[in-house]
Amino acid sequence: MSLIQQASALLRQNQFAAEKLVRFLHHLSSQRARTPQETRAFFVAAGDWLADGRVDDLKSLEMVRVLVAYGKVRVRHRLVMGQLGERLTRLVPIFDRPVHLANIAGTFSTLRLPSPALFHAIAQRLPHFQPTAFEPVDISELLQAFTRLHTNPQISHSATVMDHLADVVRDRRDSLAGDQIALVINAYAAVGGRKDIVRDMQGTVVKRLGGDGPSERGREGGRRASRFFTTANLALILNSSAKAAPPDPSHEFLASVAGALKGYAAEDFNAQSIALTCHALSKLRFYPADLISYLCDMVILPSDPRPSRPSAKWGPVRSFPASSFPHHQREEATSPTTRDPLLQSFPSQELSNLAWAIASFPHLHQRVMDGVVTYVERHADKMPPLHLAMTVSAIGLYNSLAAVEHRSTVPDTFAARCLENFRAQPDQYASRGDLTDMMRHIAALEARLPLCDCRLAHLFFARYERCFGALPVDGHGDDCGAVAARIRARVEEGKDD
């Protein structure tokens, strides 16, 4: 009988003391469970047991530990969470360290259980702490919690908290790790405003990169930067800066980050960090030719089946044989057996972001776009509709800007494969935001791509125009219904050709 089975038996027999259950829940949440379903089932049973009049037996810090345990295993037991929320709302004024409030706010926002009264109490309590009382991890957790909730009309005080945390960040910025600096910039980019704190963080990034700043080159520059940042951190910092406070292309911050990225070894990058870096550079209209060429070379060279070093934001993915880049090679690297180019193992979202970035760069990168077309030919039937529309539209944009005939932009079988995809996933993109984004890309298809791709657009509008016929697609008064009518007419004309 496993440990969880023994604990379940004690719970059923009502032989578990509340404080021992708290310790056991904490222990389980801190382990990598070999049987996650069994663990989740135990958390559900424990929640039922606690909610049966036993929450009041817990001390204040025990309530926090129970809450954090449920957050770690992602079990949203509404009954026990509701009782914990009510008790903790009354107890917030007695907590003497920000870490407890960060744990409470982080768990409730992660489990999507907004409690207006609880968050209002936390917002009132936070200004009573001095900036030095906040550990970097507390700042990260509070920023993430209130960023998730800033669009919730019930949590009207999130802007006040974000302003207070900006002062804390400024005071504690020298203590923040690279991933925390990235998170700060990303948080203030998401909520808008406070460009001052974003500029401060950009200055901190330049300071951390050190060395010769923008002129730093080669492996030593990458090693210096890697003490503070992963490539995923720097990619997120660039992308968030483009949204929050885009610097001038000649700004020292951009030159420093680009110089540092060129010094990282190829195995330090993965699909997400490459795609996000390119996406950010295109949004910033900053085109360091040697960095872009380095990133483009990565995605078309054969990849290494060994996992790369995990990054702070994303797990390990296939990386590159270091021997492909002799000037960035690590001393201990060996040449492994190669596989398909890394581009072919990209997730579809990263593929679509990379395609749009490549299409917007001032120099042509034909081999990368050839790889994008190959990806679409192989995976169109598995790509979500939004990513598919973005990718094909990017190919069309690349063709129109390049003024060259790209290799069979998309084969004639493409529309039929898309039809199967849409039929299999009719409700995958049912939110207004995703549909609006997709319509924008579909509208671009209308002008750029041949008839086979208009059939794709026609298919999309035929499915959704009844519900979303009046949604604008291009910001100029055009709407879904009007574009659908034009596409339908073009399709009908094509039948007569």
Short mmCIF file of C-alpha atoms in Angstrom, two decimals:
data_model
loop_
_atom_site.label_atom_id
_atom_site.label_comp_id
_atom_site.label_asym_id
_atom_site.label_seq_id
_atom_site.Cartn_x
_atom_site.Cartn_y
_atom_site.Cartn_z
CA MET A 1 0.00 0.00 0.00
CA SER A 2 1.45 3.36 -1.03
CA LEU A 3 1.90 6.26 1.35
CA ILE A 4 -1.01 8.13 -0.26
CA GLN A 5 -3.25 5.07 0.05
CA GLN A 6 -2.36 4.77 3.75
CA ALA A 7 -3.10 8.48 4.26
CA SER A 8 -6.41 8.13 2.41
CA ALA A 9 -7.40 5.28 4.71
CA LEU A 10 -6.60 7.40 7.80
CA LEU A 11 -8.63 10.25 6.33
CA ARG A 12 -11.65 8.03 5.75
CA GLN A 13 -11.39 6.74 9.32
CA ASN A 14 -11.15 10.33 10.61
CA GLN A 15 -7.81 9.53 12.28
CA PHE A 16 -5.82 12.39 10.74
CA ALA A 17 -4.94 15.37 12.95
CA ALA A 18 -5.37 18.65 11.10
CA GLU A 19 -1.78 19.82 11.68
CA LYS A 20 -0.40 16.49 10.41
CA LEU A 21 -2.58 16.71 7.32
CA VAL A 22 -1.15 20.18 6.62
CA ARG A 23 2.40 18.78 6.77
CA PHE A 24 1.49 15.86 4.53
CA LEU A 25 -0.18 18.10 1.93
CA HIS A 26 2.91 20.33 1.94
CA HIS A 27 5.13 17.27 1.49
CA LEU A 28 3.08 15.93 -1.43
CA SER A 29 2.99 19.30 -3.20
CA SER A 30 6.78 19.58 -2.94
CA GLN A 31 7.39 16.17 -4.56
CA ARG A 32 7.29 15.20 -8.21
CA ALA A 33 4.42 12.78 -7.85
CA ARG A 34 4.85 9.51 -9.69
CA THR A 35 1.08 9.11 -9.72
CA PRO A 36 -0.33 12.62 -10.23
CA GLN A 37 -3.90 11.36 -10.53
CA GLU A 38 -3.63 9.65 -7.15
CA THR A 39 -2.16 12.82 -5.65
CA ARG A 40 -4.95 14.99 -7.05
CA ALA A 41 -7.58 12.55 -5.78
CA PHE A 42 -6.08 12.76 -2.30
CA PHE A 43 -6.13 16.57 -2.40
CA VAL A 44 -9.82 16.49 -3.36
CA ALA A 45 -10.58 14.10 -0.46
CA ALA A 46 -8.51 16.22 1.95
CA GLY A 47 -10.37 19.35 0.81
CA ASP A 48 -13.71 17.67 1.52
CA TRP A 49 -12.44 16.64 4.96
CA LEU A 50 -11.13 20.12 5.83
CA ALA A 51 -14.22 21.88 4.53
CA ASP A 52 -16.34 19.81 6.90
CA GLY A 53 -15.86 22.25 9.78
CA ARG A 54 -12.10 21.74 10.24
CA VAL A 55 -10.65 24.85 8.58
CA ASP A 56 -11.17 26.81 11.82
CA ASP A 57 -8.87 24.34 13.59
CA LEU A 58 -5.93 25.58 11.52
CA LYS A 59 -3.55 28.35 12.57
CA SER A 60 -3.03 31.29 10.22
CA LEU A 61 0.27 30.02 8.78
CA GLU A 62 -1.16 26.52 8.43
CA MET A 63 -3.94 27.99 6.30
CA VAL A 64 -1.32 29.59 4.06
CA ARG A 65 0.60 26.30 3.76
CA VAL A 66 -2.58 24.44 2.79
CA LEU A 67 -3.40 27.13 0.24
CA VAL A 68 0.08 27.01 -1.32
CA ALA A 69 -0.03 23.21 -1.50
CA TYR A 70 -3.29 23.30 -3.46
CA GLY A 71 -1.83 25.94 -5.76
CA LYS A 72 1.26 23.83 -6.51
CA VAL A 73 -0.76 20.77 -7.55
CA ARG A 74 -3.35 22.95 -9.37
CA VAL A 75 -6.35 21.52 -7.52
CA ARG A 76 -9.15 24.08 -7.38
CA HIS A 77 -11.31 22.83 -4.51
CA ARG A 78 -13.83 25.66 -4.43
CA LEU A 79 -15.38 24.76 -1.08
CA VAL A 80 -12.20 24.70 0.97
CA MET A 81 -10.74 27.61 -1.02
CA GLY A 82 -13.82 29.67 -0.27
CA GLN A 83 -13.52 28.97 3.46
CA LEU A 84 -9.78 29.72 3.46
CA GLY A 85 -10.41 32.95 1.56
CA GLU A 86 -12.97 34.14 4.10
CA ARG A 87 -10.71 33.39 7.09
CA LEU A 88 -7.58 34.81 5.50
CA THR A 89 -9.37 38.05 4.56
CA ARG A 90 -9.89 38.68 8.27
CA LEU A 91 -6.33 37.60 9.12
CA VAL A 92 -4.45 39.68 6.51
CA PRO A 93 -3.78 42.59 8.94
CA ILE A 94 -1.89 40.31 11.36
CA PHE A 95 0.64 38.94 8.84
CA ASP A 96 4.00 40.56 9.53
CA ARG A 97 5.86 39.52 6.36
CA PRO A 98 5.02 40.19 2.69
CA VAL A 99 5.87 36.59 1.75
CA HIS A 100 2.61 35.32 3.27
CA LEU A 101 0.52 37.87 1.35
CA ALA A 102 2.45 37.02 -1.83
CA ASN A 103 1.69 33.32 -1.33
CA ILE A 104 -2.01 34.02 -0.76
CA ALA A 105 -2.37 36.37 -3.74
CA GLY A 106 -0.30 34.14 -6.01
CA THR A 107 -2.31 31.01 -5.27
CA PHE A 108 -5.74 32.61 -5.62
CA SER A 109 -4.81 34.23 -8.93
CA THR A 110 -3.12 31.06 -10.26
CA LEU A 111 -6.23 28.99 -9.50
CA ARG A 112 -8.40 31.75 -11.01
CA LEU A 113 -10.34 32.27 -7.81
CA PRO A 114 -10.54 36.07 -7.52
CA SER A 115 -11.77 37.17 -4.12
CA PRO A 116 -12.37 40.94 -4.20
CA ALA A 117 -12.50 41.29 -0.40
CA LEU A 118 -9.29 39.30 0.06
CA PHE A 119 -7.35 41.22 -2.60
CA HIS A 120 -8.66 44.51 -1.24
CA ALA A 121 -7.33 43.56 2.21
CA ILE A 122 -3.94 42.61 0.70
CA ALA A 123 -3.80 45.89 -1.23
CA GLN A 124 -4.41 47.84 2.00
CA ARG A 125 -1.80 45.86 3.93
CA LEU A 126 1.13 45.98 1.47
CA PRO A 127 1.99 49.71 1.90
CA HIS A 128 2.67 49.06 5.60
CA PHE A 129 5.83 47.10 4.71
CA GLN A 130 9.15 48.76 4.01
CA PRO A 131 10.71 47.90 0.60
CA THR A 132 13.51 46.04 2.37
CA ALA A 133 10.92 43.60 3.79
CA PHE A 134 10.21 42.26 0.28
CA GLU A 135 12.30 39.42 -1.03
CA PRO A 136 12.70 39.24 -4.83
CA VAL A 137 10.45 36.16 -4.99
CA ASP A 138 7.72 38.08 -3.10
CA ILE A 139 7.88 40.88 -5.67
CA SER A 140 7.64 38.37 -8.52
CA GLU A 141 4.64 36.58 -7.06
CA LEU A 142 2.73 39.76 -6.23
CA LEU A 143 3.40 41.25 -9.67
CA GLN A 144 2.20 38.08 -11.40
CA ALA A 145 -0.92 37.92 -9.23
CA PHE A 146 -2.04 41.50 -9.76
CA THR A 147 -1.07 41.46 -13.45
CA ARG A 148 -3.41 38.49 -13.98
CA LEU A 149 -6.20 40.40 -12.23
CA HIS A 150 -5.72 43.88 -13.65
CA THR A 151 -8.53 43.43 -16.20
CA ASN A 152 -10.96 42.07 -13.60
CA PRO A 153 -13.45 44.89 -12.86
CA GLN A 154 -14.01 43.47 -9.37
CA ILE A 155 -10.35 44.02 -8.44
CA SER A 156 -10.34 47.79 -8.84
CA HIS A 157 -7.28 48.43 -6.66
CA SER A 158 -4.74 46.46 -8.72
CA ALA A 159 -3.35 49.69 -10.25
CA THR A 160 -2.61 51.04 -6.76
CA VAL A 161 -0.75 47.87 -5.87
CA MET A 162 1.24 47.97 -9.10
CA ASP A 163 2.26 51.57 -8.34
CA HIS A 164 3.39 50.60 -4.84
CA LEU A 165 5.31 47.59 -6.18
CA ALA A 166 7.06 49.85 -8.69
CA ASP A 167 8.59 51.76 -5.77
CA VAL A 168 9.59 48.45 -4.15
CA VAL A 169 11.16 47.25 -7.41
CA ARG A 170 13.16 50.46 -7.77
CA ASP A 171 14.49 50.08 -4.24
CA ARG A 172 15.29 46.36 -4.59
CA ARG A 173 16.37 46.20 -8.24
CA ASP A 174 19.98 45.25 -7.44
CA SER A 175 18.66 42.11 -5.71
CA LEU A 176 16.52 40.92 -8.65
CA ALA A 177 17.65 37.92 -10.69
CA GLY A 178 17.51 37.94 -14.48
CA ASP A 179 14.19 36.12 -14.73
CA GLN A 180 12.69 38.51 -12.16
CA ILE A 181 13.82 41.56 -14.14
CA ALA A 182 12.18 40.04 -17.21
CA LEU A 183 9.00 39.43 -15.22
CA VAL A 184 8.92 43.03 -13.93
CA ILE A 185 9.18 44.49 -17.44
CA ASN A 186 6.61 42.02 -18.75
CA ALA A 187 4.18 42.83 -15.92
CA TYR A 188 4.27 46.59 -16.50
CA ALA A 189 4.01 46.03 -20.25
CA ALA A 190 0.82 44.01 -19.65
CA VAL A 191 -0.89 46.56 -17.42
CA GLY A 192 0.29 49.66 -19.29
CA GLY A 193 1.72 52.85 -17.87
CA ARG A 194 4.75 53.26 -15.59
CA LYS A 195 7.25 53.61 -18.42
CA ASP A 196 9.60 55.03 -15.80
CA ILE A 197 10.03 51.70 -14.06
CA VAL A 198 10.51 49.92 -17.41
CA ARG A 199 13.24 52.42 -18.32
CA ASP A 200 14.87 51.82 -14.93
CA MET A 201 14.84 48.08 -15.54
CA GLN A 202 16.32 48.54 -19.01
CA GLY A 203 19.14 50.49 -17.38
CA THR A 204 19.62 47.65 -14.89
CA VAL A 205 19.88 45.20 -17.80
CA VAL A 206 22.62 47.30 -19.42
CA LYS A 207 24.45 47.47 -16.10
CA ARG A 208 24.21 43.70 -15.57
CA LEU A 209 25.48 42.93 -19.07
CA GLY A 210 28.55 44.99 -18.22
CA GLY A 211 31.75 44.46 -20.15
CA ASP A 212 32.11 46.69 -23.17
CA GLY A 213 28.35 47.02 -23.55
CA PRO A 214 27.22 47.10 -27.14
CA SER A 215 30.71 46.36 -28.48
CA GLU A 216 31.04 43.12 -26.48
CA ARG A 217 31.63 40.22 -28.86
CA GLY A 218 32.14 36.49 -28.77
CA ARG A 219 32.03 33.79 -26.18
CA GLU A 220 33.25 35.91 -23.24
CA GLY A 221 30.38 38.34 -23.69
CA GLY A 222 27.89 35.48 -23.69
CA ARG A 223 29.42 33.96 -20.57
CA ARG A 224 29.26 37.29 -18.75
CA ALA A 225 25.61 37.77 -19.71
CA SER A 226 24.68 34.17 -18.91
CA ARG A 227 25.61 34.72 -15.26
CA PHE A 228 22.46 36.86 -15.00
CA PHE A 229 20.16 36.02 -17.93
CA THR A 230 19.10 33.07 -20.04
CA THR A 231 18.34 33.68 -23.71
CA ALA A 232 14.65 33.28 -22.78
CA ASN A 233 15.01 36.10 -20.23
CA LEU A 234 16.57 38.45 -22.78
CA ALA A 235 13.98 37.54 -25.42
CA LEU A 236 11.14 38.32 -23.00
CA ILE A 237 12.83 41.57 -21.94
CA LEU A 238 13.09 42.68 -25.59
CA ASN A 239 9.52 41.70 -26.40
CA SER A 240 8.07 43.36 -23.29
CA SER A 241 10.12 46.50 -23.89
CA ALA A 242 8.62 46.74 -27.37
CA LYS A 243 5.16 46.87 -25.77
CA ALA A 244 5.89 48.98 -22.69
CA ALA A 245 8.54 51.53 -23.59
CA PRO A 246 10.11 50.91 -27.01
CA PRO A 247 13.54 52.53 -27.13
CA ASP A 248 15.03 54.17 -30.18
CA PRO A 249 16.94 51.64 -32.38
CA SER A 250 20.17 53.45 -31.55
CA HIS A 251 19.56 53.12 -27.81
CA GLU A 252 22.33 51.58 -25.70
CA PHE A 253 19.88 49.07 -24.21
CA LEU A 254 19.11 47.45 -27.57
CA ALA A 255 22.73 47.40 -28.63
CA SER A 256 23.77 45.83 -25.32
CA VAL A 257 21.15 43.07 -25.45
CA ALA A 258 21.89 42.29 -29.10
CA GLY A 259 25.63 42.19 -28.38
CA ALA A 260 25.08 39.83 -25.47
CA LEU A 261 22.81 37.48 -27.44
CA LYS A 262 25.45 37.12 -30.14
CA GLY A 263 27.82 35.78 -27.51
CA TYR A 264 25.60 32.92 -26.34
CA ALA A 265 26.35 29.42 -27.57
CA ALA A 266 23.83 27.91 -29.97
CA GLU A 267 22.79 25.31 -27.40
CA ASP A 268 21.64 28.11 -25.07
CA PHE A 269 18.76 28.91 -27.47
CA ASN A 270 15.54 27.01 -28.02
CA ALA A 271 12.53 27.43 -30.29
CA GLN A 272 10.77 29.86 -27.97
CA SER A 273 13.75 32.12 -27.32
CA ILE A 274 14.65 32.28 -31.04
CA ALA A 275 11.09 33.03 -32.16
CA LEU A 276 10.46 35.58 -29.41
CA THR A 277 13.76 37.36 -30.06
CA CYS A 278 13.01 37.67 -33.79
CA HIS A 279 9.43 38.73 -33.04
CA ALA A 280 10.69 41.43 -30.64
CA LEU A 281 13.30 42.73 -33.10
CA SER A 282 10.63 43.10 -35.78
CA LYS A 283 8.33 45.01 -33.40
CA LEU A 284 11.18 47.26 -32.32
CA ARG A 285 12.24 47.78 -35.97
CA PHE A 286 15.75 47.01 -34.82
CA TYR A 287 17.66 44.86 -37.29
CA PRO A 288 21.19 43.86 -36.14
CA ALA A 289 22.21 41.91 -39.23
CA ASP A 290 24.78 39.63 -37.57
CA LEU A 291 22.41 38.60 -34.76
CA ILE A 292 19.53 37.96 -37.16
CA SER A 293 21.79 35.88 -39.42
CA TYR A 294 23.01 33.89 -36.42
CA LEU A 295 19.42 33.14 -35.33
CA CYS A 296 18.34 32.26 -38.88
CA ASP A 297 21.29 29.92 -39.28
CA MET A 298 20.21 28.10 -36.13
CA VAL A 299 16.74 27.19 -37.32
CA ILE A 300 17.86 25.74 -40.63
CA LEU A 301 20.89 23.76 -39.41
CA PRO A 302 20.40 20.17 -38.22
CA SER A 303 19.36 19.92 -34.59
CA ASP A 304 20.73 17.86 -31.74
CA PRO A 305 18.34 15.28 -30.22
CA ARG A 306 19.88 15.84 -26.79
CA PRO A 307 17.93 18.21 -24.51
CA SER A 308 19.37 21.66 -24.08
CA ARG A 309 19.91 23.25 -20.69
CA PRO A 310 16.50 24.17 -19.25
CA SER A 311 15.65 27.86 -19.34
CA ALA A 312 13.81 29.77 -16.63
CA LYS A 313 10.63 30.14 -18.64
CA TRP A 314 10.53 27.09 -20.87
CA GLY A 315 11.67 23.52 -20.45
CA PRO A 316 14.36 21.84 -22.52
CA VAL A 317 13.83 21.35 -26.24
CA ARG A 318 15.99 19.98 -29.01
CA SER A 319 19.07 22.14 -29.51
CA PHE A 320 21.98 22.29 -31.95
CA PRO A 321 25.28 20.45 -32.30
CA ALA A 322 27.81 22.95 -30.99
CA SER A 323 30.13 21.95 -33.84
CA SER A 324 27.77 23.74 -36.25
CA PHE A 325 29.01 27.03 -34.79
CA PRO A 326 32.77 26.69 -34.21
CA HIS A 327 33.20 30.28 -32.97
CA HIS A 328 30.51 29.71 -30.30
CA GLN A 329 31.54 26.16 -29.45
CA ARG A 330 31.81 25.00 -25.85
CA GLU A 331 35.03 23.17 -24.97
CA GLU A 332 33.24 20.02 -23.82
CA ALA A 333 30.90 19.85 -26.80
CA THR A 334 30.96 16.84 -29.09
CA SER A 335 29.34 16.35 -32.48
CA PRO A 336 26.17 14.25 -32.10
CA THR A 337 24.02 12.55 -34.69
CA THR A 338 21.94 15.20 -36.44
CA ARG A 339 18.24 15.26 -37.25
CA ASP A 340 15.82 17.56 -39.09
CA PRO A 341 16.45 21.30 -38.86
CA LEU A 342 15.15 22.69 -35.57
CA LEU A 343 12.53 24.70 -37.45
CA GLN A 344 10.59 21.51 -38.17
CA SER A 345 10.15 20.83 -34.43
CA PHE A 346 8.91 24.33 -33.57
CA PRO A 347 5.53 24.59 -31.81
CA SER A 348 3.03 26.19 -34.21
CA GLN A 349 2.80 29.45 -32.25
CA GLU A 350 6.56 29.97 -32.38
CA LEU A 351 6.57 29.03 -36.07
CA SER A 352 3.93 31.66 -36.89
CA ASN A 353 5.73 34.35 -34.85
CA LEU A 354 9.05 33.53 -36.52
CA ALA A 355 7.46 33.61 -39.99
CA TRP A 356 6.01 37.09 -39.41
CA ALA A 357 9.31 38.38 -38.08
CA ILE A 358 11.28 36.99 -41.03
CA ALA A 359 8.78 38.53 -43.46
CA SER A 360 9.27 41.95 -41.83
CA PHE A 361 13.09 41.93 -41.77
CA PRO A 362 14.73 44.18 -44.40
CA HIS A 363 16.94 41.38 -45.76
CA LEU A 364 15.62 38.23 -47.42
CA HIS A 365 16.09 34.92 -45.61
CA GLN A 366 14.94 32.54 -48.31
CA ARG A 367 16.10 29.30 -46.70
CA VAL A 368 14.17 30.04 -43.53
CA MET A 369 10.98 30.77 -45.46
CA ASP A 370 11.53 27.59 -47.50
CA GLY A 371 11.61 25.79 -44.16
CA VAL A 372 8.38 27.53 -43.10
CA VAL A 373 6.65 26.34 -46.27
CA THR A 374 7.90 22.80 -45.67
CA TYR A 375 6.53 22.99 -42.12
CA VAL A 376 3.09 24.06 -43.40
CA GLU A 377 3.10 21.29 -45.98
CA ARG A 378 3.85 18.74 -43.26
CA HIS A 379 1.76 20.04 -40.38
CA ALA A 380 -1.13 22.13 -41.74
CA ASP A 381 -3.69 19.57 -40.59
CA LYS A 382 -2.37 19.80 -37.00
CA MET A 383 -1.88 23.57 -36.69
CA PRO A 384 -4.54 25.59 -34.83
CA PRO A 385 -6.48 27.79 -37.28
CA LEU A 386 -5.08 31.07 -35.92
CA HIS A 387 -1.45 29.95 -36.22
CA LEU A 388 -2.12 28.52 -39.67
CA ALA A 389 -3.67 31.76 -40.93
CA MET A 390 -0.81 33.84 -39.48
CA THR A 391 1.85 31.63 -41.04
CA VAL A 392 0.33 31.52 -44.51
CA SER A 393 -0.30 35.26 -44.42
CA ALA A 394 3.36 35.79 -43.47
CA ILE A 395 4.45 33.73 -46.47
CA GLY A 396 2.29 35.96 -48.67
CA LEU A 397 3.77 39.11 -47.14
CA TYR A 398 7.28 37.78 -47.70
CA ASN A 399 6.47 37.05 -51.36
CA SER A 400 4.99 40.48 -51.97
CA LEU A 401 7.96 42.25 -50.39
CA ALA A 402 10.53 40.03 -52.03
CA ALA A 403 8.86 40.49 -55.43
CA VAL A 404 9.95 36.99 -56.33
CA GLU A 405 7.96 33.86 -57.02
CA HIS A 406 8.40 31.79 -53.88
CA ARG A 407 8.46 28.02 -54.21
CA SER A 408 4.77 27.08 -54.72
CA THR A 409 3.57 29.32 -51.88
CA VAL A 410 1.20 26.62 -50.71
CA PRO A 411 0.23 23.48 -52.66
CA ASP A 412 -3.28 23.15 -54.11
CA THR A 413 -4.10 20.49 -51.52
CA PHE A 414 -3.66 23.08 -48.80
CA ALA A 415 -7.27 24.32 -48.75
CA ALA A 416 -8.62 20.77 -48.52
CA ARG A 417 -6.33 20.01 -45.57
CA CYS A 418 -7.44 23.20 -43.85
CA LEU A 419 -11.05 22.16 -44.33
CA GLU A 420 -10.37 18.93 -42.47
CA ASN A 421 -8.64 20.88 -39.73
CA PHE A 422 -11.56 23.26 -39.22
CA ARG A 423 -14.12 20.47 -39.29
CA ALA A 424 -12.19 18.59 -36.62
CA GLN A 425 -11.84 21.64 -34.33
CA PRO A 426 -14.91 23.83 -34.90
CA ASP A 427 -14.83 25.52 -31.50
CA GLN A 428 -11.11 25.69 -30.84
CA TYR A 429 -11.04 29.44 -31.41
CA ALA A 430 -14.31 30.66 -29.97
CA SER A 431 -13.10 33.74 -28.08
CA ARG A 432 -13.57 37.18 -29.59
CA GLY A 433 -9.90 38.07 -29.15
CA ASP A 434 -8.59 35.07 -31.08
CA LEU A 435 -11.22 35.46 -33.77
CA THR A 436 -10.43 39.14 -34.22
CA ASP A 437 -6.72 38.36 -34.55
CA MET A 438 -7.43 35.65 -37.07
CA MET A 439 -9.73 37.89 -39.10
CA ARG A 440 -6.95 40.45 -39.35
CA HIS A 441 -4.64 37.85 -40.88
CA ILE A 442 -7.36 36.46 -43.11
CA ALA A 443 -8.03 39.97 -44.43
CA ALA A 444 -4.35 40.21 -45.33
CA LEU A 445 -4.63 36.91 -47.21
CA GLU A 446 -7.32 38.36 -49.43
CA ALA A 447 -4.96 40.80 -51.08
CA ARG A 448 -1.75 38.79 -51.06
CA LEU A 449 -2.37 35.16 -51.79
CA PRO A 450 -3.65 33.08 -54.71
CA LEU A 451 -7.10 31.57 -54.99
CA CYS A 452 -6.33 28.39 -53.06
CA ASP A 453 -5.72 30.53 -49.98
CA CYS A 454 -8.86 32.57 -50.54
CA ARG A 455 -10.73 29.29 -50.18
CA LEU A 456 -9.19 29.05 -46.70
CA ALA A 457 -10.49 32.52 -45.85
CA HIS A 458 -13.88 31.73 -47.36
CA LEU A 459 -14.07 28.61 -45.22
CA PHE A 460 -13.32 30.54 -42.04
CA PHE A 461 -15.89 33.25 -42.68
CA ALA A 462 -18.54 30.76 -43.72
CA ARG A 463 -18.18 29.16 -40.30
CA TYR A 464 -18.10 32.29 -38.15
CA GLU A 465 -19.66 35.22 -39.99
CA ARG A 466 -23.13 34.69 -38.52
CA CYS A 467 -21.83 35.22 -34.98
CA PHE A 468 -19.10 37.74 -35.70
CA GLY A 469 -20.21 39.41 -38.93
CA ALA A 470 -19.88 42.96 -37.57
CA LEU A 471 -16.45 42.60 -35.97
CA PRO A 472 -13.87 44.99 -37.50
CA VAL A 473 -10.92 43.30 -39.14
CA ASP A 474 -8.55 46.06 -40.12
CA GLY A 475 -9.34 49.08 -37.96
CA HIS A 476 -10.67 51.04 -40.94
CA GLY A 477 -14.37 50.33 -40.69
CA ASP A 478 -14.29 47.12 -42.72
CA ASP A 479 -15.95 44.17 -41.12
CA CYS A 480 -16.01 40.41 -41.33
CA GLY A 481 -19.14 40.28 -43.45
CA ALA A 482 -17.78 42.68 -46.10
CA VAL A 483 -14.50 40.82 -46.43
CA ALA A 484 -16.36 37.51 -46.56
CA ALA A 485 -18.53 38.78 -49.42
CA ARG A 486 -15.50 39.85 -51.45
CA ILE A 487 -13.73 36.56 -50.83
CA ARG A 488 -16.84 34.62 -51.77
CA ALA A 489 -17.03 36.58 -55.03
CA ARG A 490 -13.40 35.82 -55.82
CA VAL A 491 -13.94 32.15 -55.14
CA GLU A 492 -16.95 32.14 -57.47
CA GLU A 493 -14.92 33.94 -60.18
CA GLY A 494 -12.18 31.34 -59.82
CA LYS A 495 -14.60 28.54 -60.59
CA ASP A 496 -15.17 30.06 -64.03
CA ASP A 497 -11.45 30.38 -64.87
#
